[in-house]
Structures are given as C-alpha cells and as structure tokens.
mmCIF file of C-alpha atoms in Angstrom:
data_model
loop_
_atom_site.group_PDB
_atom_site.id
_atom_site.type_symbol
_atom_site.label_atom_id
_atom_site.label_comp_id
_atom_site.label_asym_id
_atom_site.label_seq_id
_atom_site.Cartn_x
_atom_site.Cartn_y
_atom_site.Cartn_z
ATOM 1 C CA UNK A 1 -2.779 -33.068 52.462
ATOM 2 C CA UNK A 2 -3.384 -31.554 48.757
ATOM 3 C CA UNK A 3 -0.832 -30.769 47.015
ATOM 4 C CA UNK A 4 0.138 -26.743 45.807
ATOM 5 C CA UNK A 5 -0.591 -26.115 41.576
ATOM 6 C CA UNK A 6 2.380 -25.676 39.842
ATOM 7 C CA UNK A 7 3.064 -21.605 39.082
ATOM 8 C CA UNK A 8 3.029 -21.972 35.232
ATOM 9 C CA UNK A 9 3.152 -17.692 35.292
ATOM 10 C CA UNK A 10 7.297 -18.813 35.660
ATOM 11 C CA UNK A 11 8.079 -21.457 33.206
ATOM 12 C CA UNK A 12 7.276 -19.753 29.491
ATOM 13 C CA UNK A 13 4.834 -21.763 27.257
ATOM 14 C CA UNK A 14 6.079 -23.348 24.496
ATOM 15 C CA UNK A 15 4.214 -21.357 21.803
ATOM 16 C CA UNK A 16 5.566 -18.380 23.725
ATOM 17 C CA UNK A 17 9.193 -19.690 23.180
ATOM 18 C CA UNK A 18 8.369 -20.183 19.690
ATOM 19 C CA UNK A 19 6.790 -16.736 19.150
ATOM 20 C CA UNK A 20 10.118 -15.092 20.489
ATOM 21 C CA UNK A 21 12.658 -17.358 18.811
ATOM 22 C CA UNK A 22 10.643 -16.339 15.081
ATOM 23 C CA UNK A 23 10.612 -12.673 16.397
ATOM 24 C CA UNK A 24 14.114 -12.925 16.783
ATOM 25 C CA UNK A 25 14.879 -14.003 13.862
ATOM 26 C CA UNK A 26 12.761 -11.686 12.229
ATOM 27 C CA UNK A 27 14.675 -9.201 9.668
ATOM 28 C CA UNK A 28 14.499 -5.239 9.899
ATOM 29 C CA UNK A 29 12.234 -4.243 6.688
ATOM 30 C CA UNK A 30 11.841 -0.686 5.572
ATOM 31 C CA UNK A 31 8.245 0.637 6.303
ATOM 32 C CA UNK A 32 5.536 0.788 3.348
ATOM 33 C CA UNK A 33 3.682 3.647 2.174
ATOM 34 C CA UNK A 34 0.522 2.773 3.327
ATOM 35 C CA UNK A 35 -1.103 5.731 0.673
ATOM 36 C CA UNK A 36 0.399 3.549 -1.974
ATOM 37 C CA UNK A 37 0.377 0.116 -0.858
ATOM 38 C CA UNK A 38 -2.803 -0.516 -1.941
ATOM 39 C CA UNK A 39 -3.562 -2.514 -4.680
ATOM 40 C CA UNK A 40 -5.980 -0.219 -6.476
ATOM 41 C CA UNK A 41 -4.089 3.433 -5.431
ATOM 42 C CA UNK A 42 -0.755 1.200 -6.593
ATOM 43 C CA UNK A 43 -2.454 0.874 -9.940
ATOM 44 C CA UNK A 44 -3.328 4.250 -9.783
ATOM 45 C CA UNK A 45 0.516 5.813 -9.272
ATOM 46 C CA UNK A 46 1.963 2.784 -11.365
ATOM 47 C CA UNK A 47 -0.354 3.553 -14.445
ATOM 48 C CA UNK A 48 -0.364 7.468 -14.319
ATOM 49 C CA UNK A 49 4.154 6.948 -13.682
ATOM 50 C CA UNK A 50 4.293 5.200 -17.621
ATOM 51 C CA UNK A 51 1.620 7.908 -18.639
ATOM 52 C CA UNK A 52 1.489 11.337 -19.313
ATOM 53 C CA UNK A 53 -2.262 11.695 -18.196
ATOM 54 C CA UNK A 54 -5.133 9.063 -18.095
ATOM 55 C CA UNK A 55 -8.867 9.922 -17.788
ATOM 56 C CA UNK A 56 -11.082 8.267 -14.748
ATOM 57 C CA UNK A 57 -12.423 5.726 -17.622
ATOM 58 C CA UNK A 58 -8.728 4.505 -18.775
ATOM 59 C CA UNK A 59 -8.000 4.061 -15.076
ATOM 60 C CA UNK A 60 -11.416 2.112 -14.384
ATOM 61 C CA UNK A 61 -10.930 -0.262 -17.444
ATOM 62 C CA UNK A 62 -6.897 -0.421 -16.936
ATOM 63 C CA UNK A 63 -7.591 -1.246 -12.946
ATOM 64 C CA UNK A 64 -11.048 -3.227 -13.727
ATOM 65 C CA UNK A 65 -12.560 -1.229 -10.617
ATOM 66 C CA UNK A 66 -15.940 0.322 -9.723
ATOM 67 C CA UNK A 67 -16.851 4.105 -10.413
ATOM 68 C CA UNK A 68 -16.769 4.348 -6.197
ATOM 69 C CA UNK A 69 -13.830 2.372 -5.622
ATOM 70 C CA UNK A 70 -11.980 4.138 -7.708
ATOM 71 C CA UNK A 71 -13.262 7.283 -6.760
ATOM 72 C CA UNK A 72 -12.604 7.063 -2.859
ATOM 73 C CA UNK A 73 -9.121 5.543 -3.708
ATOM 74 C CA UNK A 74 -7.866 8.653 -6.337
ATOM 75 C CA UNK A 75 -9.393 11.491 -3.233
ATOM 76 C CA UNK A 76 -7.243 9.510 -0.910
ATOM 77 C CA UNK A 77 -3.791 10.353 -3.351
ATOM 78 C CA UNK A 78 -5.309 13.348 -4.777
ATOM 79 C CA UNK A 79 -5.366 14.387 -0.309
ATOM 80 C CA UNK A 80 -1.862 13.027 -0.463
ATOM 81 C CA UNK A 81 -1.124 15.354 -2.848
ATOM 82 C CA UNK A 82 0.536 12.640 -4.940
ATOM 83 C CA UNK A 83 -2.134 12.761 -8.117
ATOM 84 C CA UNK A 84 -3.838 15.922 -9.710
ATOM 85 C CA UNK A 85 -7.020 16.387 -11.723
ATOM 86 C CA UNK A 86 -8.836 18.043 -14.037
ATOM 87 C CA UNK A 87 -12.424 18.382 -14.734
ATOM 88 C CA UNK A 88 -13.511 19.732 -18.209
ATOM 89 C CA UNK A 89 -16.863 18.836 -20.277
ATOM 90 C CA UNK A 90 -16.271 17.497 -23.539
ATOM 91 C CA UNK A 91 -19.717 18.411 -24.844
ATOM 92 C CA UNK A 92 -22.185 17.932 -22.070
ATOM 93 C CA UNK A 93 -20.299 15.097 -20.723
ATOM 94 C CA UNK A 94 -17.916 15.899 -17.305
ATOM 95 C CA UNK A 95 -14.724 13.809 -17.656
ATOM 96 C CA UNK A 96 -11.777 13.839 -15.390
ATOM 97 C CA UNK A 97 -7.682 13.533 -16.213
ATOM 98 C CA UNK A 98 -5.231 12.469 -13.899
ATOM 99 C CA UNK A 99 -1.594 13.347 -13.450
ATOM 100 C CA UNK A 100 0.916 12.098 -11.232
ATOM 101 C CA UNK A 101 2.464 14.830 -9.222
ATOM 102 C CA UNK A 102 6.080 15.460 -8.845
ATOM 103 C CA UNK A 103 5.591 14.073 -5.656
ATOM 104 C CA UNK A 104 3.709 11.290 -6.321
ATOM 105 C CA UNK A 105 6.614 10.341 -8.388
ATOM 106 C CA UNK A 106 9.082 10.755 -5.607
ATOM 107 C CA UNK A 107 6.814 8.609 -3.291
ATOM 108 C CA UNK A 108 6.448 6.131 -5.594
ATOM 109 C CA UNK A 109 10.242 5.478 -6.261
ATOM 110 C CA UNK A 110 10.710 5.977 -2.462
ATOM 111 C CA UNK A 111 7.823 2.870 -2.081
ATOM 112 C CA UNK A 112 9.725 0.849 -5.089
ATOM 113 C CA UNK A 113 13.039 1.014 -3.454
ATOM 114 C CA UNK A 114 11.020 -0.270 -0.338
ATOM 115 C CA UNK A 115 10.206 -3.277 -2.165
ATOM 116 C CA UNK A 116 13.177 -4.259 -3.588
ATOM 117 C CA UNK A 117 14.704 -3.852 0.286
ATOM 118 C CA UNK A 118 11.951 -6.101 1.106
ATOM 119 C CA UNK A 119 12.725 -8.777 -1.114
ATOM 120 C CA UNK A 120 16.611 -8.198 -1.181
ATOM 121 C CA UNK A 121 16.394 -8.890 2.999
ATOM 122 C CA UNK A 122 13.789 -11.896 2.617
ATOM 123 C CA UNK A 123 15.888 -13.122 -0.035
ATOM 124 C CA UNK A 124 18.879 -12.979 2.454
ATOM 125 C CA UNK A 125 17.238 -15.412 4.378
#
C-alpha cells in the first residue's frame, strides 16, 4: 500500500519563517519623495536650495549629466511645480535659469527631515 505525501501547504517553509521574522522586525520609516529621490532631480533641488538661480549649463557641469537627462529630469520638478524657469536669448543663443520654488523648498526640507528619520530609526537598530 503507498503511502499519502506529506501536506507541506501546513507546515511554513523555512525561508517563509525567515521572511516574516525580518518583516517583523522591520522598523516604520517615513515615506520618500519619490519627485526628489532621485539622484539627478536631488542634485537639481540640492544645488538650486544653496543658489539663488543656476543656468541649464551650471546644472549639467555641477550634476555631470547629459543635455536629455537633465532635461526630462528638471520637466519632471518643473510639473511638480517645485523648480521654475526662464528662457531668454543672450545674443542669438537660448539659455535657461532655474529657481527653486517656494515649494520646492518646502519639499525638500520635508524629504531631508525624511532622511534623517531614516537614519535616526536604522541607527536605533
């Protein structure tokens, strides 16, 4: 007579055990801005916060970025309404200045306190 499989469905896998005793243990951390937390639109608000304005050629060399990278990345703050711009020619040459918004400065103090819970709670540990 064969004998019946055990039902593993019932006992919990190890790496399942595992899983929930790291999950447990896990700390509560504040959630990110995720317009700001990344690296290059960080850059962005971190440069244009110590600066009264920079043009899109101090932020490329300052961030050592692409013309598109940096492009896409200051439309996705500019949508946020966390940076401003102005274009102007300076002779026949377009050129761009960026400001950070009131708002992008409340955001980005908001994001820095963030941090510092983040490492005060992992820190804790």
């Amino acid at each position: 007579m064969a004998r019946p499989l055990p039902d593993r469905r019932k006992q919990p896998k190890p790496r399942a055990l595992a899983r929930e005793h790291t999950l447990a243990r896990a700390p509560e951390l504040p959630e990110l801005d995720r317009i700001i937390h990344e690296r290059i639109r960080l850059g962005i608000v971190s440069a244009l916060a110590t600066n009264e304005s920079l043009s899109f050629n101090d932020l490329k060399r300052i961030l050592k970025t692409t013309d598109g990278n940096l492009s896409v990345h200051a439309r996705k703050l500019e949508e946020a309404e966390y940076i401003s711009y102005v274009k102007y020619f300076e002779g026949r040459v377009p050129r761009t200045q960026y400001r950070l918004t009131t708002a992008g400065r409340r955001a980005l103090a908001r994001y820095l306190d963030q941090m510092e819970e983040w490492i005060r709670v992992t820190r804790e540990e």
